[in-house]
PDB file of N, CA and C in Angstrom:
ATOM      1  N   MET A 107      10.019  14.301 -56.347  1.00  0.00           N
ATOM      2  CA  MET A 107       9.392  13.019 -56.498  1.00  0.00           C
ATOM      3  C   MET A 107       7.911  13.135 -56.222  1.00  0.00           C
ATOM      4  N   GLY A 108       7.173  12.146 -56.637  1.00  0.00           N
ATOM      5  CA  GLY A 108       5.732  12.169 -56.450  1.00  0.00           C
ATOM      6  C   GLY A 108       5.350  12.067 -54.984  1.00  0.00           C
ATOM      7  N   LEU A 109       4.481  12.926 -54.554  1.00  0.00           N
ATOM      8  CA  LEU A 109       4.006  12.957 -53.171  1.00  0.00           C
ATOM      9  C   LEU A 109       3.305  11.649 -52.823  1.00  0.00           C
ATOM     10  N   GLY A 110       3.709  11.032 -51.732  1.00  0.00           N
ATOM     11  CA  GLY A 110       3.063   9.820 -51.252  1.00  0.00           C
ATOM     12  C   GLY A 110       3.477   8.542 -51.950  1.00  0.00           C
ATOM     13  N   THR A 111       4.497   8.587 -52.800  1.00  0.00           N
ATOM     14  CA  THR A 111       4.936   7.384 -53.502  1.00  0.00           C
ATOM     15  C   THR A 111       5.820   6.524 -52.605  1.00  0.00           C
ATOM     16  N   THR A 112       6.048   5.298 -53.022  1.00  0.00           N
ATOM     17  CA  THR A 112       6.975   4.436 -52.285  1.00  0.00           C
ATOM     18  C   THR A 112       8.383   5.006 -52.359  1.00  0.00           C
ATOM     19  N   PHE A 113       8.690   5.728 -53.431  1.00  0.00           N
ATOM     20  CA  PHE A 113      10.017   6.338 -53.556  1.00  0.00           C
ATOM     21  C   PHE A 113      10.210   7.417 -52.488  1.00  0.00           C
ATOM     22  N   GLU A 114       9.176   8.204 -52.237  1.00  0.00           N
ATOM     23  CA  GLU A 114       9.256   9.214 -51.179  1.00  0.00           C
ATOM     24  C   GLU A 114       9.458   8.533 -49.826  1.00  0.00           C
ATOM     25  N   LYS A 115       8.733   7.457 -49.580  1.00  0.00           N
ATOM     26  CA  LYS A 115       8.846   6.734 -48.313  1.00  0.00           C
ATOM     27  C   LYS A 115      10.253   6.159 -48.127  1.00  0.00           C
ATOM     28  N   ASP A 116      10.860   5.654 -49.220  1.00  0.00           N
ATOM     29  CA  ASP A 116      12.232   5.133 -49.165  1.00  0.00           C
ATOM     30  C   ASP A 116      13.207   6.218 -48.722  1.00  0.00           C
ATOM     31  N   LEU A 117      13.073   7.411 -49.294  1.00  0.00           N
ATOM     32  CA  LEU A 117      14.003   8.494 -48.980  1.00  0.00           C
ATOM     33  C   LEU A 117      13.784   9.044 -47.576  1.00  0.00           C
ATOM     34  N   ILE A 118      12.538   9.100 -47.140  1.00  0.00           N
ATOM     35  CA  ILE A 118      12.257   9.531 -45.764  1.00  0.00           C
ATOM     36  C   ILE A 118      12.920   8.555 -44.797  1.00  0.00           C
ATOM     37  N   ALA A 119      12.799   7.265 -45.083  1.00  0.00           N
ATOM     38  CA  ALA A 119      13.397   6.241 -44.217  1.00  0.00           C
ATOM     39  C   ALA A 119      14.920   6.338 -44.217  1.00  0.00           C
ATOM     40  N   ALA A 120      15.518   6.731 -45.349  1.00  0.00           N
ATOM     41  CA  ALA A 120      16.978   6.860 -45.438  1.00  0.00           C
ATOM     42  C   ALA A 120      17.483   8.011 -44.573  1.00  0.00           C
ATOM     43  N   GLY A 121      16.694   9.073 -44.488  1.00  0.00           N
ATOM     44  CA  GLY A 121      17.053  10.223 -43.660  1.00  0.00           C
ATOM     45  C   GLY A 121      18.150  11.079 -44.257  1.00  0.00           C
ATOM     46  N   GLY A 122      18.226  12.319 -43.776  1.00  0.00           N
ATOM     47  CA  GLY A 122      19.288  13.227 -44.184  1.00  0.00           C
ATOM     48  C   GLY A 122      19.197  13.740 -45.610  1.00  0.00           C
ATOM     49  N   ILE A 123      18.028  13.636 -46.226  1.00  0.00           N
ATOM     50  CA  ILE A 123      17.859  14.046 -47.617  1.00  0.00           C
ATOM     51  C   ILE A 123      16.787  15.121 -47.676  1.00  0.00           C
ATOM     52  N   ASN A 124      17.066  16.203 -48.385  1.00  0.00           N
ATOM     53  CA  ASN A 124      16.072  17.248 -48.589  1.00  0.00           C
ATOM     54  C   ASN A 124      15.140  16.797 -49.714  1.00  0.00           C
ATOM     55  N   ILE A 125      13.919  16.458 -49.377  1.00  0.00           N
ATOM     56  CA  ILE A 125      12.963  15.906 -50.338  1.00  0.00           C
ATOM     57  C   ILE A 125      12.004  16.998 -50.798  1.00  0.00           C
ATOM     58  N   VAL A 126      11.868  17.117 -52.105  1.00  0.00           N
ATOM     59  CA  VAL A 126      10.910  18.047 -52.708  1.00  0.00           C
ATOM     60  C   VAL A 126       9.903  17.195 -53.469  1.00  0.00           C
ATOM     61  N   THR A 127       8.615  17.371 -53.179  1.00  0.00           N
ATOM     62  CA  THR A 127       7.601  16.561 -53.854  1.00  0.00           C
ATOM     63  C   THR A 127       6.901  17.371 -54.947  1.00  0.00           C
ATOM     64  N   TYR A 128       6.417  16.651 -55.930  1.00  0.00           N
ATOM     65  CA  TYR A 128       5.742  17.227 -57.095  1.00  0.00           C
ATOM     66  C   TYR A 128       4.459  16.444 -57.353  1.00  0.00           C
ATOM     67  N   PRO A 129       3.526  17.036 -58.120  1.00  0.00           N
ATOM     68  CA  PRO A 129       2.298  16.308 -58.439  1.00  0.00           C
ATOM     69  C   PRO A 129       2.549  15.087 -59.319  1.00  0.00           C
ATOM     70  N   GLY A 130       3.574  15.143 -60.154  1.00  0.00           N
ATOM     71  CA  GLY A 130       3.835  14.028 -61.050  1.00  0.00           C
ATOM     72  C   GLY A 130       5.242  14.057 -61.621  1.00  0.00           C
ATOM     73  N   THR A 131       5.589  12.993 -62.309  1.00  0.00           N
ATOM     74  CA  THR A 131       6.929  12.829 -62.860  1.00  0.00           C
ATOM     75  C   THR A 131       7.318  13.912 -63.864  1.00  0.00           C
ATOM     76  N   PRO A 132       6.454  14.299 -64.808  1.00  0.00           N
ATOM     77  CA  PRO A 132       6.876  15.315 -65.788  1.00  0.00           C
ATOM     78  C   PRO A 132       7.362  16.617 -65.150  1.00  0.00           C
ATOM     79  N   GLU A 133       6.741  17.001 -64.043  1.00  0.00           N
ATOM     80  CA  GLU A 133       7.127  18.255 -63.395  1.00  0.00           C
ATOM     81  C   GLU A 133       8.530  18.172 -62.794  1.00  0.00           C
ATOM     82  N   TYR A 134       8.851  17.089 -62.100  1.00  0.00           N
ATOM     83  CA  TYR A 134      10.186  17.045 -61.510  1.00  0.00           C
ATOM     84  C   TYR A 134      11.256  16.707 -62.533  1.00  0.00           C
ATOM     85  N   LEU A 135      10.899  16.023 -63.626  1.00  0.00           N
ATOM     86  CA  LEU A 135      11.875  15.823 -64.696  1.00  0.00           C
ATOM     87  C   LEU A 135      12.232  17.154 -65.348  1.00  0.00           C
ATOM     88  N   ALA A 136      11.246  18.021 -65.523  1.00  0.00           N
ATOM     89  CA  ALA A 136      11.502  19.350 -66.098  1.00  0.00           C
ATOM     90  C   ALA A 136      12.430  20.147 -65.192  1.00  0.00           C
ATOM     91  N   ASP A 137      12.210  20.085 -63.871  1.00  0.00           N
ATOM     92  CA  ASP A 137      13.080  20.808 -62.939  1.00  0.00           C
ATOM     93  C   ASP A 137      14.489  20.214 -62.910  1.00  0.00           C
ATOM     94  N   LEU A 138      14.607  18.911 -63.027  1.00  0.00           N
ATOM     95  CA  LEU A 138      15.921  18.282 -63.086  1.00  0.00           C
ATOM     96  C   LEU A 138      16.661  18.724 -64.345  1.00  0.00           C
ATOM     97  N   ALA A 139      15.979  18.671 -65.487  1.00  0.00           N
ATOM     98  CA  ALA A 139      16.593  19.071 -66.756  1.00  0.00           C
ATOM     99  C   ALA A 139      16.994  20.550 -66.739  1.00  0.00           C
ATOM    100  N   ALA A 140      16.231  21.379 -66.018  1.00  0.00           N
ATOM    101  CA  ALA A 140      16.523  22.818 -65.940  1.00  0.00           C
ATOM    102  C   ALA A 140      17.575  23.140 -64.873  1.00  0.00           C
ATOM    103  N   GLY A 141      18.023  22.142 -64.121  1.00  0.00           N
ATOM    104  CA  GLY A 141      19.050  22.373 -63.121  1.00  0.00           C
ATOM    105  C   GLY A 141      18.531  22.832 -61.773  1.00  0.00           C
ATOM    106  N   ARG A 142      17.229  22.769 -61.566  1.00  0.00           N
ATOM    107  CA  ARG A 142      16.660  23.195 -60.281  1.00  0.00           C
ATOM    108  C   ARG A 142      16.682  22.078 -59.237  1.00  0.00           C
ATOM    109  N   LEU A 143      16.992  20.859 -59.662  1.00  0.00           N
ATOM    110  CA  LEU A 143      17.155  19.721 -58.755  1.00  0.00           C
ATOM    111  C   LEU A 143      18.494  19.059 -59.055  1.00  0.00           C
ATOM    112  N   ASP A 144      19.087  18.457 -58.041  1.00  0.00           N
ATOM    113  CA  ASP A 144      20.353  17.747 -58.232  1.00  0.00           C
ATOM    114  C   ASP A 144      20.137  16.317 -58.718  1.00  0.00           C
ATOM    115  N   ALA A 145      19.054  15.701 -58.259  1.00  0.00           N
ATOM    116  CA  ALA A 145      18.799  14.304 -58.603  1.00  0.00           C
ATOM    117  C   ALA A 145      17.336  13.985 -58.323  1.00  0.00           C
ATOM    118  N   ILE A 146      16.870  12.911 -58.923  1.00  0.00           N
ATOM    119  CA  ILE A 146      15.541  12.387 -58.621  1.00  0.00           C
ATOM    120  C   ILE A 146      15.681  10.890 -58.367  1.00  0.00           C
ATOM    121  N   TYR A 147      14.692  10.335 -57.709  1.00  0.00           N
ATOM    122  CA  TYR A 147      14.690   8.911 -57.371  1.00  0.00           C
ATOM    123  C   TYR A 147      13.359   8.347 -57.821  1.00  0.00           C
ATOM    124  N   ASN A 148      13.397   7.440 -58.804  1.00  0.00           N
ATOM    125  CA  ASN A 148      12.172   6.865 -59.346  1.00  0.00           C
ATOM    126  C   ASN A 148      12.508   5.575 -60.065  1.00  0.00           C
ATOM    127  N   ASP A 149      11.513   4.945 -60.621  1.00  0.00           N
ATOM    128  CA  ASP A 149      11.658   3.713 -61.386  1.00  0.00           C
ATOM    129  C   ASP A 149      12.538   3.950 -62.607  1.00  0.00           C
ATOM    130  N   ARG A 150      13.546   3.094 -62.807  1.00  0.00           N
ATOM    131  CA  ARG A 150      14.494   3.306 -63.897  1.00  0.00           C
ATOM    132  C   ARG A 150      13.845   3.199 -65.279  1.00  0.00           C
ATOM    133  N   LEU A 151      12.825   2.373 -65.426  1.00  0.00           N
ATOM    134  CA  LEU A 151      12.185   2.249 -66.730  1.00  0.00           C
ATOM    135  C   LEU A 151      11.343   3.469 -67.062  1.00  0.00           C
ATOM    136  N   LEU A 152      10.644   3.990 -66.070  1.00  0.00           N
ATOM    137  CA  LEU A 152       9.853   5.199 -66.299  1.00  0.00           C
ATOM    138  C   LEU A 152      10.765   6.363 -66.659  1.00  0.00           C
ATOM    139  N   ILE A 153      11.836   6.542 -65.912  1.00  0.00           N
ATOM    140  CA  ILE A 153      12.757   7.642 -66.182  1.00  0.00           C
ATOM    141  C   ILE A 153      13.403   7.452 -67.556  1.00  0.00           C
ATOM    142  N   GLY A 154      13.816   6.243 -67.861  1.00  0.00           N
ATOM    143  CA  GLY A 154      14.420   5.972 -69.173  1.00  0.00           C
ATOM    144  C   GLY A 154      13.470   6.278 -70.312  1.00  0.00           C
ATOM    145  N   TYR A 155      12.228   5.843 -70.168  1.00  0.00           N
ATOM    146  CA  TYR A 155      11.229   6.093 -71.209  1.00  0.00           C
ATOM    147  C   TYR A 155      10.969   7.588 -71.384  1.00  0.00           C
ATOM    148  N   LEU A 156      10.731   8.290 -70.287  1.00  0.00           N
ATOM    149  CA  LEU A 156      10.419   9.723 -70.388  1.00  0.00           C
ATOM    150  C   LEU A 156      11.620  10.528 -70.887  1.00  0.00           C
ATOM    151  N   ALA A 157      12.815  10.194 -70.426  1.00  0.00           N
ATOM    152  CA  ALA A 157      14.007  10.907 -70.895  1.00  0.00           C
ATOM    153  C   ALA A 157      14.186  10.720 -72.392  1.00  0.00           C
ATOM    154  N   LYS A 158      13.964   9.504 -72.863  1.00  0.00           N
ATOM    155  CA  LYS A 158      14.124   9.207 -74.292  1.00  0.00           C
ATOM    156  C   LYS A 158      12.999   9.822 -75.117  1.00  0.00           C
ATOM    157  N   SER A 159      11.765   9.632 -74.706  1.00  0.00           N
ATOM    158  CA  SER A 159      10.626  10.102 -75.506  1.00  0.00           C
ATOM    159  C   SER A 159      10.504  11.624 -75.509  1.00  0.00           C
ATOM    160  N   GLN A 160      10.968  12.280 -74.435  1.00  0.00           N
ATOM    161  CA  GLN A 160      10.890  13.738 -74.365  1.00  0.00           C
ATOM    162  C   GLN A 160      12.225  14.403 -74.690  1.00  0.00           C
ATOM    163  N   ASN A 161      13.201  13.579 -75.085  1.00  0.00           N
ATOM    164  CA  ASN A 161      14.527  14.071 -75.458  1.00  0.00           C
ATOM    165  C   ASN A 161      15.118  14.976 -74.369  1.00  0.00           C
ATOM    166  N   LEU A 162      15.031  14.517 -73.125  1.00  0.00           N
ATOM    167  CA  LEU A 162      15.551  15.284 -71.997  1.00  0.00           C
ATOM    168  C   LEU A 162      17.046  15.029 -71.826  1.00  0.00           C
ATOM    169  N   PRO A 163      17.794  16.047 -71.431  1.00  0.00           N
ATOM    170  CA  PRO A 163      19.243  15.894 -71.249  1.00  0.00           C
ATOM    171  C   PRO A 163      19.597  15.277 -69.897  1.00  0.00           C
ATOM    172  N   ILE A 164      18.962  14.150 -69.577  1.00  0.00           N
ATOM    173  CA  ILE A 164      19.215  13.476 -68.303  1.00  0.00           C
ATOM    174  C   ILE A 164      19.462  12.002 -68.572  1.00  0.00           C
ATOM    175  N   LYS A 165      20.039  11.341 -67.585  1.00  0.00           N
ATOM    176  CA  LYS A 165      20.334   9.925 -67.721  1.00  0.00           C
ATOM    177  C   LYS A 165      20.161   9.254 -66.366  1.00  0.00           C
ATOM    178  N   GLY A 166      19.565   8.077 -66.379  1.00  0.00           N
ATOM    179  CA  GLY A 166      19.456   7.292 -65.158  1.00  0.00           C
ATOM    180  C   GLY A 166      20.792   6.655 -64.841  1.00  0.00           C
ATOM    181  N   VAL A 167      21.156   6.650 -63.573  1.00  0.00           N
ATOM    182  CA  VAL A 167      22.408   6.029 -63.154  1.00  0.00           C
ATOM    183  C   VAL A 167      22.168   5.215 -61.893  1.00  0.00           C
ATOM    184  N   GLY A 168      22.928   4.180 -61.730  1.00  0.00           N
ATOM    185  CA  GLY A 168      22.907   3.406 -60.503  1.00  0.00           C
ATOM    186  C   GLY A 168      21.620   2.663 -60.239  1.00  0.00           C
ATOM    187  N   ASN A 169      21.699   1.824 -59.266  1.00  0.00           N
ATOM    188  CA  ASN A 169      20.542   1.079 -58.790  1.00  0.00           C
ATOM    189  C   ASN A 169      20.392   1.348 -57.306  1.00  0.00           C
ATOM    190  N   ALA A 170      19.216   1.765 -56.921  1.00  0.00           N
ATOM    191  CA  ALA A 170      18.939   2.025 -55.512  1.00  0.00           C
ATOM    192  C   ALA A 170      17.596   1.405 -55.177  1.00  0.00           C
ATOM    193  N   GLY A 171      17.407   1.111 -53.938  1.00  0.00           N
ATOM    194  CA  GLY A 171      16.129   0.545 -53.534  1.00  0.00           C
ATOM    195  C   GLY A 171      16.023  -0.913 -53.930  1.00  0.00           C
ATOM    196  N   SER A 172      14.815  -1.401 -53.897  1.00  0.00           N
ATOM    197  CA  SER A 172      14.580  -2.808 -54.198  1.00  0.00           C
ATOM    198  C   SER A 172      14.185  -2.991 -55.652  1.00  0.00           C
ATOM    199  N   VAL A 173      14.379  -4.197 -56.140  1.00  0.00           N
ATOM    200  CA  VAL A 173      13.947  -4.551 -57.488  1.00  0.00           C
ATOM    201  C   VAL A 173      12.555  -5.148 -57.365  1.00  0.00           C
ATOM    202  N   ASP A 174      11.602  -4.526 -58.013  1.00  0.00           N
ATOM    203  CA  ASP A 174      10.232  -5.021 -57.976  1.00  0.00           C
ATOM    204  C   ASP A 174       9.970  -5.902 -59.192  1.00  0.00           C
ATOM    205  N   GLN A 175       9.311  -7.001 -58.957  1.00  0.00           N
ATOM    206  CA  GLN A 175       8.949  -7.898 -60.035  1.00  0.00           C
ATOM    207  C   GLN A 175       7.640  -7.449 -60.669  1.00  0.00           C
ATOM    208  N   MET A 176       7.529  -7.606 -61.968  1.00  0.00           N
ATOM    209  CA  MET A 176       6.305  -7.268 -62.692  1.00  0.00           C
ATOM    210  C   MET A 176       5.600  -8.567 -63.073  1.00  0.00           C
ATOM    211  N   GLY A 177       4.329  -8.462 -63.322  1.00  0.00           N
ATOM    212  CA  GLY A 177       3.575  -9.644 -63.696  1.00  0.00           C
ATOM    213  C   GLY A 177       2.520  -9.324 -64.731  1.00  0.00           C
ATOM    214  N   VAL A 178       1.971 -10.352 -65.295  1.00  0.00           N
ATOM    215  CA  VAL A 178       0.872 -10.239 -66.249  1.00  0.00           C
ATOM    216  C   VAL A 178      -0.346 -10.850 -65.570  1.00  0.00           C
ATOM    217  N   ALA A 179      -1.383 -10.054 -65.384  1.00  0.00           N
ATOM    218  CA  ALA A 179      -2.582 -10.554 -64.705  1.00  0.00           C
ATOM    219  C   ALA A 179      -3.440 -11.375 -65.661  1.00  0.00           C
ATOM    220  N   MET A 180      -3.893 -12.507 -65.174  1.00  0.00           N
ATOM    221  CA  MET A 180      -4.792 -13.360 -65.949  1.00  0.00           C
ATOM    222  C   MET A 180      -5.512 -14.290 -64.981  1.00  0.00           C
ATOM    223  N   LYS A 181      -6.571 -14.897 -65.453  1.00  0.00           N
ATOM    224  CA  LYS A 181      -7.301 -15.850 -64.614  1.00  0.00           C
ATOM    225  C   LYS A 181      -6.423 -17.064 -64.345  1.00  0.00           C
ATOM    226  N   LYS A 182      -6.432 -17.531 -63.103  1.00  0.00           N
ATOM    227  CA  LYS A 182      -5.648 -18.709 -62.744  1.00  0.00           C
ATOM    228  C   LYS A 182      -6.019 -19.919 -63.599  1.00  0.00           C
ATOM    229  N   SER A 183      -7.275 -19.990 -63.972  1.00  0.00           N
ATOM    230  CA  SER A 183      -7.753 -21.141 -64.735  1.00  0.00           C
ATOM    231  C   SER A 183      -7.294 -21.130 -66.202  1.00  0.00           C
ATOM    232  N   ASN A 184      -6.759 -20.010 -66.663  1.00  0.00           N
ATOM    233  CA  ASN A 184      -6.346 -19.917 -68.063  1.00  0.00           C
ATOM    234  C   ASN A 184      -4.885 -20.350 -68.220  1.00  0.00           C
ATOM    235  N   VAL A 185      -4.658 -21.640 -68.051  1.00  0.00           N
ATOM    236  CA  VAL A 185      -3.319 -22.213 -68.102  1.00  0.00           C
ATOM    237  C   VAL A 185      -2.713 -22.074 -69.496  1.00  0.00           C
ATOM    238  N   LEU A 186      -3.530 -22.184 -70.533  1.00  0.00           N
ATOM    239  CA  LEU A 186      -3.005 -22.053 -71.902  1.00  0.00           C
ATOM    240  C   LEU A 186      -2.452 -20.646 -72.149  1.00  0.00           C
ATOM    241  N   LEU A 187      -3.141 -19.640 -71.664  1.00  0.00           N
ATOM    242  CA  LEU A 187      -2.644 -18.273 -71.813  1.00  0.00           C
ATOM    243  C   LEU A 187      -1.355 -18.087 -71.027  1.00  0.00           C
ATOM    244  N   GLN A 188      -1.298 -18.615 -69.814  1.00  0.00           N
ATOM    245  CA  GLN A 188      -0.082 -18.512 -69.004  1.00  0.00           C
ATOM    246  C   GLN A 188       1.102 -19.151 -69.730  1.00  0.00           C
ATOM    247  N   ARG A 189       0.910 -20.326 -70.285  1.00  0.00           N
ATOM    248  CA  ARG A 189       1.990 -21.005 -71.019  1.00  0.00           C
ATOM    249  C   ARG A 189       2.413 -20.205 -72.248  1.00  0.00           C
ATOM    250  N   ALA A 190       1.444 -19.633 -72.958  1.00  0.00           N
ATOM    251  CA  ALA A 190       1.748 -18.849 -74.153  1.00  0.00           C
ATOM    252  C   ALA A 190       2.547 -17.594 -73.804  1.00  0.00           C
ATOM    253  N   VAL A 191       2.142 -16.903 -72.745  1.00  0.00           N
ATOM    254  CA  VAL A 191       2.857 -15.689 -72.320  1.00  0.00           C
ATOM    255  C   VAL A 191       4.271 -16.052 -71.875  1.00  0.00           C
ATOM    256  N   ASN A 192       4.406 -17.079 -71.072  1.00  0.00           N
ATOM    257  CA  ASN A 192       5.731 -17.502 -70.612  1.00  0.00           C
ATOM    258  C   ASN A 192       6.625 -17.912 -71.772  1.00  0.00           C
ATOM    259  N   ALA A 193       6.070 -18.629 -72.743  1.00  0.00           N
ATOM    260  CA  ALA A 193       6.850 -19.046 -73.914  1.00  0.00           C
ATOM    261  C   ALA A 193       7.274 -17.832 -74.744  1.00  0.00           C
ATOM    262  N   ALA A 194       6.366 -16.882 -74.904  1.00  0.00           N
ATOM    263  CA  ALA A 194       6.691 -15.675 -75.670  1.00  0.00           C
ATOM    264  C   ALA A 194       7.809 -14.888 -74.989  1.00  0.00           C
ATOM    265  N   LEU A 195       7.730 -14.720 -73.673  1.00  0.00           N
ATOM    266  CA  LEU A 195       8.775 -14.005 -72.940  1.00  0.00           C
ATOM    267  C   LEU A 195      10.117 -14.728 -73.018  1.00  0.00           C
ATOM    268  N   LYS A 196      10.069 -16.041 -72.916  1.00  0.00           N
ATOM    269  CA  LYS A 196      11.302 -16.835 -73.018  1.00  0.00           C
ATOM    270  C   LYS A 196      11.931 -16.666 -74.404  1.00  0.00           C
ATOM    271  N   GLY A 197      11.093 -16.676 -75.436  1.00  0.00           N
ATOM    272  CA  GLY A 197      11.588 -16.482 -76.795  1.00  0.00           C
ATOM    273  C   GLY A 197      12.158 -15.090 -77.023  1.00  0.00           C
ATOM    274  N   LEU A 198      11.496 -14.066 -76.466  1.00  0.00           N
ATOM    275  CA  LEU A 198      11.986 -12.693 -76.595  1.00  0.00           C
ATOM    276  C   LEU A 198      13.345 -12.520 -75.924  1.00  0.00           C
ATOM    277  N   LYS A 199      13.534 -13.206 -74.799  1.00  0.00           N
ATOM    278  CA  LYS A 199      14.833 -13.139 -74.124  1.00  0.00           C
ATOM    279  C   LYS A 199      15.887 -13.901 -74.921  1.00  0.00           C
ATOM    280  N   ALA A 200      15.533 -15.081 -75.410  1.00  0.00           N
ATOM    281  CA  ALA A 200      16.496 -15.949 -76.090  1.00  0.00           C
ATOM    282  C   ALA A 200      17.059 -15.331 -77.365  1.00  0.00           C
ATOM    283  N   ASP A 201      16.232 -14.626 -78.124  1.00  0.00           N
ATOM    284  CA  ASP A 201      16.728 -14.051 -79.388  1.00  0.00           C
ATOM    285  C   ASP A 201      17.100 -12.571 -79.278  1.00  0.00           C
ATOM    286  N   SER A 202      17.210 -12.074 -78.048  1.00  0.00           N
ATOM    287  CA  SER A 202      17.603 -10.684 -77.744  1.00  0.00           C
ATOM    288  C   SER A 202      16.570  -9.638 -78.140  1.00  0.00           C
ATOM    289  N   SER A 203      15.369 -10.068 -78.518  1.00  0.00           N
ATOM    290  CA  SER A 203      14.325  -9.103 -78.874  1.00  0.00           C
ATOM    291  C   SER A 203      13.925  -8.243 -77.682  1.00  0.00           C
ATOM    292  N   LEU A 204      13.885  -8.831 -76.494  1.00  0.00           N
ATOM    293  CA  LEU A 204      13.509  -8.078 -75.301  1.00  0.00           C
ATOM    294  C   LEU A 204      14.534  -6.975 -75.019  1.00  0.00           C
ATOM    295  N   ALA A 205      15.800  -7.294 -75.176  1.00  0.00           N
ATOM    296  CA  ALA A 205      16.861  -6.293 -74.986  1.00  0.00           C
ATOM    297  C   ALA A 205      16.719  -5.165 -76.013  1.00  0.00           C
ATOM    298  N   LYS A 206      16.437  -5.517 -77.256  1.00  0.00           N
ATOM    299  CA  LYS A 206      16.281  -4.503 -78.317  1.00  0.00           C
ATOM    300  C   LYS A 206      15.056  -3.627 -78.078  1.00  0.00           C
ATOM    301  N   LEU A 207      13.952  -4.236 -77.634  1.00  0.00           N
ATOM    302  CA  LEU A 207      12.757  -3.445 -77.318  1.00  0.00           C
ATOM    303  C   LEU A 207      13.034  -2.490 -76.158  1.00  0.00           C
ATOM    304  N   GLY A 208      13.761  -2.966 -75.164  1.00  0.00           N
ATOM    305  CA  GLY A 208      14.118  -2.115 -74.031  1.00  0.00           C
ATOM    306  C   GLY A 208      14.953  -0.923 -74.471  1.00  0.00           C
ATOM    307  N   GLU A 209      15.917  -1.163 -75.334  1.00  0.00           N
ATOM    308  CA  GLU A 209      16.748  -0.059 -75.843  1.00  0.00           C
ATOM    309  C   GLU A 209      15.900   0.937 -76.622  1.00  0.00           C
ATOM    310  N   LYS A 210      14.979   0.420 -77.427  1.00  0.00           N
ATOM    311  CA  LYS A 210      14.134   1.306 -78.235  1.00  0.00           C
ATOM    312  C   LYS A 210      13.252   2.202 -77.375  1.00  0.00           C
ATOM    313  N   TRP A 211      12.588   1.613 -76.389  1.00  0.00           N
ATOM    314  CA  TRP A 211      11.589   2.359 -75.621  1.00  0.00           C
ATOM    315  C   TRP A 211      12.105   2.994 -74.335  1.00  0.00           C
ATOM    316  N   PHE A 212      13.121   2.393 -73.722  1.00  0.00           N
ATOM    317  CA  PHE A 212      13.596   2.868 -72.423  1.00  0.00           C
ATOM    318  C   PHE A 212      15.052   3.327 -72.426  1.00  0.00           C
ATOM    319  N   GLY A 213      15.754   3.099 -73.542  1.00  0.00           N
ATOM    320  CA  GLY A 213      17.163   3.471 -73.603  1.00  0.00           C
ATOM    321  C   GLY A 213      18.051   2.562 -72.794  1.00  0.00           C
ATOM    322  N   GLN A 214      17.567   1.360 -72.471  1.00  0.00           N
ATOM    323  CA  GLN A 214      18.355   0.391 -71.694  1.00  0.00           C
ATOM    324  C   GLN A 214      17.824  -1.025 -71.875  1.00  0.00           C
ATOM    325  N   ASP A 215      18.672  -1.980 -71.617  1.00  0.00           N
ATOM    326  CA  ASP A 215      18.317  -3.390 -71.720  1.00  0.00           C
ATOM    327  C   ASP A 215      17.420  -3.766 -70.544  1.00  0.00           C
ATOM    328  N   VAL A 216      16.162  -4.071 -70.813  1.00  0.00           N
ATOM    329  CA  VAL A 216      15.224  -4.418 -69.748  1.00  0.00           C
ATOM    330  C   VAL A 216      15.202  -5.908 -69.433  1.00  0.00           C
ATOM    331  N   SER A 217      16.003  -6.687 -70.140  1.00  0.00           N
ATOM    332  CA  SER A 217      16.024  -8.122 -69.882  1.00  0.00           C
ATOM    333  C   SER A 217      16.909  -8.467 -68.691  1.00  0.00           C
ATOM    334  N   LYS A 218      17.617  -7.455 -68.162  1.00  0.00           N
ATOM    335  CA  LYS A 218      18.480  -7.658 -67.003  1.00  0.00           C
ATOM    336  C   LYS A 218      17.920  -6.867 -65.822  1.00  0.00           C
ATOM    337  N   PRO A 219      18.021  -7.433 -64.598  1.00  0.00           N
ATOM    338  CA  PRO A 219      17.517  -6.701 -63.421  1.00  0.00           C
ATOM    339  C   PRO A 219      18.337  -5.447 -63.122  1.00  0.00           C
TER     340      PRO A 219
END
């Protein structure tokens, strides 16, 4: 896992785990795919995207840790933009477009936590 990440801190707090750190995600994904690691712990969307885009023989499983919420940064005063973004997201969820985009880019439905 990445040195100094929140994921490393989670595993240190859990205790009893042999943690190996790497400079970045591509390096430990390569070691996982080559069988030099048993498992990795990271964001499910990042792992899904990299596994799919790099055609790696790995798969994300389970949910561990906390679910972090994502946001779209904008000026508080731009209420029209906020309404437009919220409406677009609501529409993407309603017609299953968000689920389809998640499958395309991450190999999983991102409309569900």
